Tab-separated table of C-alpha atoms and ligand atoms in Angstrom:
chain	number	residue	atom	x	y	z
O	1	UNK	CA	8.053	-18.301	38.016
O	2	UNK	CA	7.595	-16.609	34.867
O	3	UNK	CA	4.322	-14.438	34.953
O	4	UNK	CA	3.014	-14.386	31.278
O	5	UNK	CA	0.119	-12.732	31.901
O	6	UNK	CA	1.899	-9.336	33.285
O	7	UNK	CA	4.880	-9.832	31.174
O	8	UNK	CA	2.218	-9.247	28.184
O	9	UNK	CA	0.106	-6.595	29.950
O	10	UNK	CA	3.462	-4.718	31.045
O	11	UNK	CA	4.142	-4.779	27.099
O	12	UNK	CA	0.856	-3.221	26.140
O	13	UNK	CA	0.972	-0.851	29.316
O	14	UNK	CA	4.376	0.461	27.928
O	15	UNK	CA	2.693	0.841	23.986
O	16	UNK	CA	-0.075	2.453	25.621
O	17	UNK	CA	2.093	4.810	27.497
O	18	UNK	CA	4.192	5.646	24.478
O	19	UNK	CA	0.831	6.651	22.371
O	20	UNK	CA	1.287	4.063	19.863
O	21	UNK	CA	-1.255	1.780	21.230
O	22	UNK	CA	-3.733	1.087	18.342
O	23	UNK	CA	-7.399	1.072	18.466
O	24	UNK	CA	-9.824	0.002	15.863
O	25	UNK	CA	-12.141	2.041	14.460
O	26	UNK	CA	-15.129	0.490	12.944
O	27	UNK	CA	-15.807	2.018	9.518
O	28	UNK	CA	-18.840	0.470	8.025
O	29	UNK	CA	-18.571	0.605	4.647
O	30	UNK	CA	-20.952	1.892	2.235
O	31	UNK	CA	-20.702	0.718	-1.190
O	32	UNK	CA	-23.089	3.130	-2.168
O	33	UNK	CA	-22.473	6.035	-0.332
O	34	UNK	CA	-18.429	5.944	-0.550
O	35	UNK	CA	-16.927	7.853	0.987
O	36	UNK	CA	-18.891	8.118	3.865
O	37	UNK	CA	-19.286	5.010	6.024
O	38	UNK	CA	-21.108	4.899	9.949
O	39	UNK	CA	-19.791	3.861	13.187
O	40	UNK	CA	-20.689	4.252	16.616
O	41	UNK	CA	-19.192	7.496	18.484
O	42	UNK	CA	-18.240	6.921	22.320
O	43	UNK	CA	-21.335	7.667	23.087
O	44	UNK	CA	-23.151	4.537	21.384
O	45	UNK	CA	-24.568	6.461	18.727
O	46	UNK	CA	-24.173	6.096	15.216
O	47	UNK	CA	-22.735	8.643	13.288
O	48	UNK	CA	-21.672	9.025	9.498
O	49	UNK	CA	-18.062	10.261	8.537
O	50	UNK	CA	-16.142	10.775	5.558
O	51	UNK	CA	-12.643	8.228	4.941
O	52	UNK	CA	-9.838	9.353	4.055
O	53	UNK	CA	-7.730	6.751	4.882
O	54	UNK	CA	-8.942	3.961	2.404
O	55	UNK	CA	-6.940	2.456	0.111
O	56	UNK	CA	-9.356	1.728	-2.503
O	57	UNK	CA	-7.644	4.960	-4.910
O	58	UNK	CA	-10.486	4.073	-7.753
O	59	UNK	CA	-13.324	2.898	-6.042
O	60	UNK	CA	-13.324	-0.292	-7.624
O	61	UNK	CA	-14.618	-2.218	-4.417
O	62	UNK	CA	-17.616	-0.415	-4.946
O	63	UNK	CA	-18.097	-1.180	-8.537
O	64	UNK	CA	-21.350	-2.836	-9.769
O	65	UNK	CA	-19.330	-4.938	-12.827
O	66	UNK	CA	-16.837	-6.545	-10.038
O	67	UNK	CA	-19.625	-6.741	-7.332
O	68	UNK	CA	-21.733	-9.041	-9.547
O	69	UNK	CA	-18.375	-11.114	-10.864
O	70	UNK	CA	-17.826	-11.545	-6.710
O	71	UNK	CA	-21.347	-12.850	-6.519
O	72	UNK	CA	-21.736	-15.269	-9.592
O	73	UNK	CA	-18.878	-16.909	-9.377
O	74	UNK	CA	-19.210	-17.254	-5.525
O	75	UNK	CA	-22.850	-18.999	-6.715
O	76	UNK	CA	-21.175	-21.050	-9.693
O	77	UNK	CA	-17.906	-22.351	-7.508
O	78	UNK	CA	-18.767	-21.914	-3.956
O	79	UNK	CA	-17.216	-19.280	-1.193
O	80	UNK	CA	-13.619	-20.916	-0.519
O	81	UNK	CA	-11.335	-22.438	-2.689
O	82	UNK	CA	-10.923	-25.042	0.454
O	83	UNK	CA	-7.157	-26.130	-0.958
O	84	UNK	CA	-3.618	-25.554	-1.677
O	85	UNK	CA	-2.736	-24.230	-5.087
O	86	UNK	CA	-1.323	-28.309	-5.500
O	87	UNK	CA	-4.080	-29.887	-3.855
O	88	UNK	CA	-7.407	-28.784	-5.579
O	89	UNK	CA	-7.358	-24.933	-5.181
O	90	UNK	CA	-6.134	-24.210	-8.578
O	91	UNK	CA	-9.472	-22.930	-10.953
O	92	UNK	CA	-9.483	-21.335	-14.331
O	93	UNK	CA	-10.529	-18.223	-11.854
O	94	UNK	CA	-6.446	-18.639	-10.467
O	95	UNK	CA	-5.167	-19.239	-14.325
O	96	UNK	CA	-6.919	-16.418	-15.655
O	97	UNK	CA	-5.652	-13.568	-13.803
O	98	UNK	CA	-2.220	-15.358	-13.348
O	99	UNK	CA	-2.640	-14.312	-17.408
O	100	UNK	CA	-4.197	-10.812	-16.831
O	101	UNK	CA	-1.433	-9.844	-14.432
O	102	UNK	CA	1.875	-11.092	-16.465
O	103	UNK	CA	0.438	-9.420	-19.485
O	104	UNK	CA	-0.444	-6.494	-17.913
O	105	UNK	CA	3.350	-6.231	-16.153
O	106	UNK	CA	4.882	-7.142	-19.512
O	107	UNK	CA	5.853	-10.262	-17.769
O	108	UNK	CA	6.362	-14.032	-18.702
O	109	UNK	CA	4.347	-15.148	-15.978
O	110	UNK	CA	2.764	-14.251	-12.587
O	111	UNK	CA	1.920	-15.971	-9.363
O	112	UNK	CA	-0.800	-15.425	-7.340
O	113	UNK	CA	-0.744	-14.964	-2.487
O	114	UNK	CA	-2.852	-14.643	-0.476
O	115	UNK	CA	-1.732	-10.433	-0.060
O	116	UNK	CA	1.230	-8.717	-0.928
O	117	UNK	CA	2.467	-8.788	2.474
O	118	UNK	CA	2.882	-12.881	2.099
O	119	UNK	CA	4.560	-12.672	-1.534
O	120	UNK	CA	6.801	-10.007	-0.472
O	121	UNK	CA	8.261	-12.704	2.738
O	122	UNK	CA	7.601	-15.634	0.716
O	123	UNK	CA	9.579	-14.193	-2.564
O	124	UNK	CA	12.726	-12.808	-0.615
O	125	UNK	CA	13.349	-15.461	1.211
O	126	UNK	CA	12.828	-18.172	-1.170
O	127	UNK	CA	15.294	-16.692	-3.254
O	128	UNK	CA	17.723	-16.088	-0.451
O	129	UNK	CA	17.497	-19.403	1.276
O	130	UNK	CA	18.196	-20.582	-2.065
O	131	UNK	CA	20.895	-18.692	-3.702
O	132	UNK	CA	23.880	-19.107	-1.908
O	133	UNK	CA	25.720	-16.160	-0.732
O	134	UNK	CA	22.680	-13.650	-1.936
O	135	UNK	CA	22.865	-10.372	-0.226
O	136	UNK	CA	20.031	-7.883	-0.009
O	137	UNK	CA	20.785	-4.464	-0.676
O	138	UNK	CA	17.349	-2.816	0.688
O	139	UNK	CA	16.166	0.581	0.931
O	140	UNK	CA	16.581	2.096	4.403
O	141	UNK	CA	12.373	3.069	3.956
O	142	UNK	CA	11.274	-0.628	2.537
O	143	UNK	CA	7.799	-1.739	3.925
O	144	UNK	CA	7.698	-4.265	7.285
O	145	UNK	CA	6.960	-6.945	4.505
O	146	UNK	CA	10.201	-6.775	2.723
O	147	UNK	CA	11.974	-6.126	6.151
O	148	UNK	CA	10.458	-9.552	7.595
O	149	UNK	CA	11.251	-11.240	4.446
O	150	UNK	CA	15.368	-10.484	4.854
O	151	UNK	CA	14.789	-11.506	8.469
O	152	UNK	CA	13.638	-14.461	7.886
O	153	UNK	CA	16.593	-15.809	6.286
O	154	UNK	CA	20.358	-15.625	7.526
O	155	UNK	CA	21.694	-13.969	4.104
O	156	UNK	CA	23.739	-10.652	4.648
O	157	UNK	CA	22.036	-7.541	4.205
O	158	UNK	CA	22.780	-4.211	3.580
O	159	UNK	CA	20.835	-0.633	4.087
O	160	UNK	CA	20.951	2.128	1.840
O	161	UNK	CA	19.424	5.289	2.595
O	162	UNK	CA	16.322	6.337	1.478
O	163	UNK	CA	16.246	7.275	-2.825
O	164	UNK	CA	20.518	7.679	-2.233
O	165	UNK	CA	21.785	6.486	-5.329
O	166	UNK	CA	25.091	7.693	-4.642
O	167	UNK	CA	24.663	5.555	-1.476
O	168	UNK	CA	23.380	2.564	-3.204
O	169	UNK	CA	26.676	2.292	-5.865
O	170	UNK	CA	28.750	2.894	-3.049
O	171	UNK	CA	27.320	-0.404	-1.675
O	172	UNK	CA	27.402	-2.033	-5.020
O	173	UNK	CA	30.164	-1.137	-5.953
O	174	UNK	CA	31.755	-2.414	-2.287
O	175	UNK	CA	31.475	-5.964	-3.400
O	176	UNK	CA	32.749	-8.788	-5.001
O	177	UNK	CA	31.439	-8.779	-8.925
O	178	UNK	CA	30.850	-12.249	-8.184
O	179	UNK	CA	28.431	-12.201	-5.070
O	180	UNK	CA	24.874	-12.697	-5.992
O	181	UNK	CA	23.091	-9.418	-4.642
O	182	UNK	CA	19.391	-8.496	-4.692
O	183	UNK	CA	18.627	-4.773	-4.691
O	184	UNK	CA	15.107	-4.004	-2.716
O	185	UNK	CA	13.195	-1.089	-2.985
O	186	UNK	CA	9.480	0.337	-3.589
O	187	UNK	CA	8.121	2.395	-6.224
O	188	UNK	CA	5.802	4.909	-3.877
O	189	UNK	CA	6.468	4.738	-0.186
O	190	UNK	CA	3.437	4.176	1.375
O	191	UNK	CA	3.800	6.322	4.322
O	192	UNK	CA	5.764	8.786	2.961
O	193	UNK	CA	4.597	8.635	-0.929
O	194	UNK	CA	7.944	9.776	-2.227
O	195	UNK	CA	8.653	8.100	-5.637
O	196	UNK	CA	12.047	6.011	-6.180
O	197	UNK	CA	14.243	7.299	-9.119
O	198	UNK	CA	14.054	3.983	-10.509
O	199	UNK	CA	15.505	4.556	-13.982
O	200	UNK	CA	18.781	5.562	-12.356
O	201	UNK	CA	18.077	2.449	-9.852
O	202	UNK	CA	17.766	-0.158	-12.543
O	203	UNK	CA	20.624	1.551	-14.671
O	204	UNK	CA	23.472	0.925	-11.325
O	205	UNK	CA	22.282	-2.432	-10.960
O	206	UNK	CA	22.618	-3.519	-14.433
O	207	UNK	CA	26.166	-2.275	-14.420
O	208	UNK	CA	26.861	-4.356	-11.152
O	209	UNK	CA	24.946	-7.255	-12.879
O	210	UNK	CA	22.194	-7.191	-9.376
O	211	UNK	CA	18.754	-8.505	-9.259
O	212	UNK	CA	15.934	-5.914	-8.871
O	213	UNK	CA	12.763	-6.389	-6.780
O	214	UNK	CA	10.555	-3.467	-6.916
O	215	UNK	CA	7.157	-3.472	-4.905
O	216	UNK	CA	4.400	-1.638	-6.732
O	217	UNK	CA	1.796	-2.164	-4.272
O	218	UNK	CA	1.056	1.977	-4.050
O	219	UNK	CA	1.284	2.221	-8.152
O	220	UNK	CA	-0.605	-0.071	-9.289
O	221	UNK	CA	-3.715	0.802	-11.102
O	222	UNK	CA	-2.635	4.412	-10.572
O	223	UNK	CA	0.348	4.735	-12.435
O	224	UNK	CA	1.090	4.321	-16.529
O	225	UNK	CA	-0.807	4.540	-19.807
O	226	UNK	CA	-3.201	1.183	-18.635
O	227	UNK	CA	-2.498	1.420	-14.383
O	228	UNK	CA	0.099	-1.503	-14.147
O	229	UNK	CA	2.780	1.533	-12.308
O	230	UNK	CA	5.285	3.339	-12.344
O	231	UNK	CA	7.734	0.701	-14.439
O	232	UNK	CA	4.724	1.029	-17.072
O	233	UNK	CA	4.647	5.157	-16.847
O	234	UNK	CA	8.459	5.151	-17.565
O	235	UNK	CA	8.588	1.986	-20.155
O	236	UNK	CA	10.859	0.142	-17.620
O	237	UNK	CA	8.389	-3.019	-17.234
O	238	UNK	CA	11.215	-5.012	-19.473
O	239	UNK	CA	14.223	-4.198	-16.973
O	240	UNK	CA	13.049	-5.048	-13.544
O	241	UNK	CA	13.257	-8.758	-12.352
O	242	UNK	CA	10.894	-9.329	-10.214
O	243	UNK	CA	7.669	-6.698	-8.925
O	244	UNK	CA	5.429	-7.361	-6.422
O	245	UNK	CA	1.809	-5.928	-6.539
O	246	UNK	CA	-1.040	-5.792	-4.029
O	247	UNK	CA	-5.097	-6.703	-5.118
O	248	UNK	CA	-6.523	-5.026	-2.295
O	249	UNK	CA	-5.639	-1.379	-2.568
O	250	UNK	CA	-6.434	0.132	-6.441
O	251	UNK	CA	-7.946	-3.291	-7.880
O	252	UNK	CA	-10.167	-3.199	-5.102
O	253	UNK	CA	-10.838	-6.625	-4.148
O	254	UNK	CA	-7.654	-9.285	-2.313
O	255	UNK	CA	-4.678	-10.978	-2.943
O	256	UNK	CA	-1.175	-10.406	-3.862
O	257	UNK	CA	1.443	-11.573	-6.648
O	258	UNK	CA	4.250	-11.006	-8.178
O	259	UNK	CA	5.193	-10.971	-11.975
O	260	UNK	CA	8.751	-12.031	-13.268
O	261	UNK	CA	10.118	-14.706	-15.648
O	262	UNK	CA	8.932	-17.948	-16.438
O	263	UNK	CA	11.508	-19.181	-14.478
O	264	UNK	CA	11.649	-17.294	-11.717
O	265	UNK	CA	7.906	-17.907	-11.215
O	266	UNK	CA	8.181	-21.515	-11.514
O	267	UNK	CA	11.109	-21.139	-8.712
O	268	UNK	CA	8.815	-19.484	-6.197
O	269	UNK	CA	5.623	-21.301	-7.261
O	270	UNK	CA	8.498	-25.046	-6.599
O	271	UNK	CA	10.246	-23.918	-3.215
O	272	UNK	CA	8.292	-21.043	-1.436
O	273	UNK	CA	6.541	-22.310	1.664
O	274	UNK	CA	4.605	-19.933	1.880
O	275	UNK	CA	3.123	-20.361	-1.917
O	276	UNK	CA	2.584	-23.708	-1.407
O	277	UNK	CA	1.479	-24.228	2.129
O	278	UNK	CA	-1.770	-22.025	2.436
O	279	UNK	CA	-4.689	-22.363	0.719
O	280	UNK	CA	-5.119	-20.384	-2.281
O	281	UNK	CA	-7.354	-17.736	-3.186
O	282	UNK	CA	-10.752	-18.237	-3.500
O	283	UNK	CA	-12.190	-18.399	-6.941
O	284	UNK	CA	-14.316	-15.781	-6.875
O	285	UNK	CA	-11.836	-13.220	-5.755
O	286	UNK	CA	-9.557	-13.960	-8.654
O	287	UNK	CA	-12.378	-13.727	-11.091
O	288	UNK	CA	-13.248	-10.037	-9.557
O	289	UNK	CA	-9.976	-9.416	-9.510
O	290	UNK	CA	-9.582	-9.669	-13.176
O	291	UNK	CA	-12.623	-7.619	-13.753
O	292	UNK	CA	-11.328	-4.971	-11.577
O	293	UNK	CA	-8.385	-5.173	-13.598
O	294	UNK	CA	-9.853	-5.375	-17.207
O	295	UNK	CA	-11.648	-1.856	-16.421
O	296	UNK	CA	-8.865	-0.304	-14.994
O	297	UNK	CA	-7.191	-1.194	-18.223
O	298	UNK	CA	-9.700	0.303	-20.702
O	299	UNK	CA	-10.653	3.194	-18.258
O	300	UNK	CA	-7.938	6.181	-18.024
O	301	UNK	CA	-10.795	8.544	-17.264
O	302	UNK	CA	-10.991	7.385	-13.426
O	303	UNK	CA	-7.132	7.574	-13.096
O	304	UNK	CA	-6.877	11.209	-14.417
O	305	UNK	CA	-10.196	11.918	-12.001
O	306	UNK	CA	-8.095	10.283	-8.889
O	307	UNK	CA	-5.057	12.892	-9.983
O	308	UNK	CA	-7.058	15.593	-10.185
O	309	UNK	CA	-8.038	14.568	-7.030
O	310	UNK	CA	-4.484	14.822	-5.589
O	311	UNK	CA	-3.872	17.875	-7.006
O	312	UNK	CA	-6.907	19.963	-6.161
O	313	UNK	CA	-6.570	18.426	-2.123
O	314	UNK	CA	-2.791	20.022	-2.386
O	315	UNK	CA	-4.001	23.322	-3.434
O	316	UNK	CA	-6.846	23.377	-1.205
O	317	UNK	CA	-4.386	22.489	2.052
O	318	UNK	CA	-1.970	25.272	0.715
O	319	UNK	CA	-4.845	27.611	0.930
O	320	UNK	CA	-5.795	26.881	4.562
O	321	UNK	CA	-1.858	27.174	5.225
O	322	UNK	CA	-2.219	22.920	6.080
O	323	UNK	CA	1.422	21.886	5.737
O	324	UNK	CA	2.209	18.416	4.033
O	325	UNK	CA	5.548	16.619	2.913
O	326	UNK	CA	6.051	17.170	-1.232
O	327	UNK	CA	6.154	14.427	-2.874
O	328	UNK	CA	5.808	13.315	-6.760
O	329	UNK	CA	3.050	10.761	-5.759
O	330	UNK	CA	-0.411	10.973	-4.363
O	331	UNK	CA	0.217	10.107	-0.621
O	332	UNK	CA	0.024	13.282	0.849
O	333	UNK	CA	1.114	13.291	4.258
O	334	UNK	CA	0.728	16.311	6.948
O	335	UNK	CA	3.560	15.926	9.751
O	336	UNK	CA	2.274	15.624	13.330
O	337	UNK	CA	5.805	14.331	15.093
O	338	UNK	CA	4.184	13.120	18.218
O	339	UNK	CA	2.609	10.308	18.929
O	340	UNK	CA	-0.192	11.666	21.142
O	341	UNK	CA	-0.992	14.824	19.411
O	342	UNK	CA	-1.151	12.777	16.630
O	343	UNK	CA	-4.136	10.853	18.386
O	344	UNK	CA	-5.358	13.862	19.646
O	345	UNK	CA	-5.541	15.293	16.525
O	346	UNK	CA	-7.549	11.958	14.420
O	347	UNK	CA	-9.863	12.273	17.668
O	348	UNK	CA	-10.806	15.403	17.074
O	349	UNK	CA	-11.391	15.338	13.394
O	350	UNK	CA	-13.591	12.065	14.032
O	351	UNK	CA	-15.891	13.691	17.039
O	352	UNK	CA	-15.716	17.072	15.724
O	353	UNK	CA	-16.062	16.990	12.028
O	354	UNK	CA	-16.746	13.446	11.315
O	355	UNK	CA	-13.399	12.910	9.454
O	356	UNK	CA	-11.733	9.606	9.795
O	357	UNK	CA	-8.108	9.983	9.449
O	358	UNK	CA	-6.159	7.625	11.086
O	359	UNK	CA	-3.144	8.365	13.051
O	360	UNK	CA	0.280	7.176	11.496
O	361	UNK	CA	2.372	6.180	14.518
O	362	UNK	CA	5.555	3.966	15.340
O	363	UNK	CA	6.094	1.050	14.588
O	364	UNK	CA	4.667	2.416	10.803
O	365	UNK	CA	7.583	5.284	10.903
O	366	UNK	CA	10.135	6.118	13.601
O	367	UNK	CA	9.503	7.634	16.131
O	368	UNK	CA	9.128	11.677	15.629
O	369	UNK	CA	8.368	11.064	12.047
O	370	UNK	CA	4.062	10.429	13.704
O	371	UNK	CA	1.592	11.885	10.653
O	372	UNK	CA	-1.592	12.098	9.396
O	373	UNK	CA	-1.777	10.080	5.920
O	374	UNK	CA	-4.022	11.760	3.548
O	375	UNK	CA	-5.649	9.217	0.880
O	376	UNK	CA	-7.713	10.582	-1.175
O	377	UNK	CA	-9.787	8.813	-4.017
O	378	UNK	CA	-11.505	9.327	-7.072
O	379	UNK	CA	-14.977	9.815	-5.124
O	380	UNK	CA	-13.994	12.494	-3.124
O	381	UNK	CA	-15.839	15.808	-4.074
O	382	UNK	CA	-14.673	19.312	-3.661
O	383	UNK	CA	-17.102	19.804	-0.405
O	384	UNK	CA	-15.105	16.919	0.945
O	385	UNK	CA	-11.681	18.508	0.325
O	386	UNK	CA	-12.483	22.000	1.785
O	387	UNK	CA	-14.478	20.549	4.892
O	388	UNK	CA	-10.676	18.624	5.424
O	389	UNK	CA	-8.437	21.417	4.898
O	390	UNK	CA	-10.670	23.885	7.300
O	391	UNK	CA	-10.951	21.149	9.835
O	392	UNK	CA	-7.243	20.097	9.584
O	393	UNK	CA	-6.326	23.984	9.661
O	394	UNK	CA	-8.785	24.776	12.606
O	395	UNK	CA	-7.481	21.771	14.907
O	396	UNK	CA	-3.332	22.258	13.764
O	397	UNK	CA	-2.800	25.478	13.441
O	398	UNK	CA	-5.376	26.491	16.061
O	399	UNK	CA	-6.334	29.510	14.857
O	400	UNK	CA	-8.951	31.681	12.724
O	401	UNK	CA	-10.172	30.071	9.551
O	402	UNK	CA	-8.712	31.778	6.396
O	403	UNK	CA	-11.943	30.748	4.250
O	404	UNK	CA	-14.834	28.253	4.610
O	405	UNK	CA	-18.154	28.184	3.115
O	406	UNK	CA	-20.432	27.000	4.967
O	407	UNK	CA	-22.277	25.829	2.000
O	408	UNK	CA	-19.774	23.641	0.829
O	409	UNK	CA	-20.101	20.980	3.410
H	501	PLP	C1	4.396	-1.016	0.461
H	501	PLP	C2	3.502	-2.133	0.849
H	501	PLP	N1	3.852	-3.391	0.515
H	501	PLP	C3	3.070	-4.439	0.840
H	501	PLP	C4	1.888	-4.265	1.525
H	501	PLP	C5	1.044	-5.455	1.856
H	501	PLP	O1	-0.023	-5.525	0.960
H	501	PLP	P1	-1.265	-6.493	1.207
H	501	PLP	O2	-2.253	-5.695	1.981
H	501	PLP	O3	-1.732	-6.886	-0.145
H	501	PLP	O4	-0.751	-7.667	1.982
H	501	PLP	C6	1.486	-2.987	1.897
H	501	PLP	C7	0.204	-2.805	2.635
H	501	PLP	O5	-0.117	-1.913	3.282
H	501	PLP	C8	2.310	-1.883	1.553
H	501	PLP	O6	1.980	-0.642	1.896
């Protein structure tokens, strides 16, 4: 008889094994104190330690003005929005930033999920279930949201590799003018934070008359004169179909959406199961949503802070002969390629330096590609930057320290 139990066990035993078992740290916030939160080491006690692996780029989780939105409207509506967007969960909360966000995108309209992860699946595959013949033409890097999106649905897809544009019109250009086609890609790779050429992406799919689906979930509120991305930063917002952005990384707060059309929101919003069986989100969120938003608008200073940021963290790993991928974005990633020293490595930071950084291993990249994902935000001081670079230069390259102050910690 089938033994489910060891079946499953055998299964973790074998993740375990290959080093990409994944254990939970618990970082306990500090609104005040970002970015420093406490946990308890393996001895029971509680320490403090610095993040550098939270996505909240501007700090706007932290922020009195969307803290008290969060709390007033949870007081004036209640915690949960306890209903469908059809069956009593749509508030002027939902309406409102459905407005904020297509006017901030340059967009007809907008629709609001649950995260970015659900309105990536739920927008791919309503489109494909529904357009007969669609293929998706996806970038060979594209996020495990888009890739269980395409699976979900038995339309043809094809891969091109990574940025290749000469890859991508070979594909194009490989099929009937006639076949509807739907060209995938992000604007930042999360892992890897390299930055798609996507004037030259939306300029071959025009000519092969393709949809374009861009996820912005790394760019936005860190890219463009008022934070809506990188389509924003090059003037693009007009030529891309359909972009999907995240509420829970540089906004600070939840949710997903995406911004399109009129009609292409109405589509989704009409036939995506996943829109319109879950309950929507609640009111509150969406109100501090739109006040993370409406400062992130008016406020360039924090952006040019967080990029600053970036750029002082590069120097200061280049000094302490840290190596990292280039990029053009602000991910910076230091290459570990195995899965264990890669876990050896986070442990050591944590116990020894009180440094959360947390591992990067497979099923997040392929195998030998294992790193240590720098994020760095707009709180982050210069004491916090050199204590990282010596620490990351005394446990990787494992020998003497170039330069450290003392003081500086
Ligand atoms: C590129 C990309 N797309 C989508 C998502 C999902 O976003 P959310 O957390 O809003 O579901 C993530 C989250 O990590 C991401 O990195």
């Amino acid at each position: 008889m089938f033994n489910y139990d060891s079946f499953l066990k055998n299964k973790l035993r074998e993740l375990k094994d290959a080093g990409s078992y994944r254990y939970f740290l618990e970082v306990n916030k500090s609104a005040q104190h970002f970015p420093h939160f406490h946990y308890l080491n393996n001895e029971g006690v509680q320490r403090s330690g610095v993040n550098w692996c939270s996505n909240d780029y501007l700090c706007m989780s932290t922020r009195e003005e969307v803290i008290a939105k969060l709390g007033f409207v949870t007081h004036r509506s209640g915690t949960g929005s306890s209903g469908t967007r059809n069956i009593s969960g749509t508030t002027i909360y939902h309406k409102e930033l459905e407005k904020t966000l297509a006017e901030w995108h340059k967009k007809e309209a907008a629709l609001l999920f649950n995260g970015a992860y659900a309105a990536n699946v739920t927008a791919l595959q309503t489109l494909a279930r529904n357009i007969s013949g669609l293929i998706f033409i996806s970038d060979e890097r594209n996020h495990a949201s888009i890739i269980e999106g395409m699976r979900g649905c038995k339309n043809p897809k094809m891969i091109f590799r990574h940025n290749d544009m000469d890859h991508l019109r070979e594909i194009l250009s490989s099929l009937p003018a006639e076949q509807p086609k739907l060209v995938v890609f992000e604007s930042v790779y999360s892992i890897t934070g390299t930055v798609a050429p996507i004037k030259e992406i939306i300029e071959l799919t025009k000519e092969y008359n393709a949809l374009t689906y861009v996820d912005e979930v790394h760019a936005v509120g860190l890219y463009g004169e008022t934070g809506a991305g990188l389509f924003e930063k090059e003037s693009l917002e007009h030529e891309i179909d359909i972009l999907n952005g995240t509420l829970s990384k540089a906004v600070g707060v939840f949710g997903g959406y995406i911004a399109a059309s009129a009609t292409v929101i109405d589509f989704i919003r009409s036939f995506g199961s996943g829109f319109i069986f879950t309950t929507s989100l609640p009111p509150a969120v969406c109100s501090a949503a739109n006040k993370s938003i409406q400062l992130i608008r008016e406020e360039r200073e924090e952006r040019q802070v967080f990029h600053q940021n970036v750029l002082l963290l590069r120097k200061t790993l280049k000094e302490y002969g840290v190596k990292y991928t280039p990029n053009d974005s602000h991910i910076t990633s230091v290459p570990v390629g195995d899965a264990n020293r890669c876990r050896e490595v986070a442990h050591e930071l944590l116990q020894k330096q009180s440094i959360y950084l947390q591992p990067i291993n497979y099923p997040t990249v392929p195998v030998g590609e294992e790193c240590l994902r720098i994020v760095i935000t707009a709180r982050h001081q210069p004491k916090h930057i050199n204590h990282l670079a010596y620490s990351l230069n005394k446990i990787l390259n494992a020998r003497p320290v170039i330069k450290y102050n003392e003081a500086n910690v």
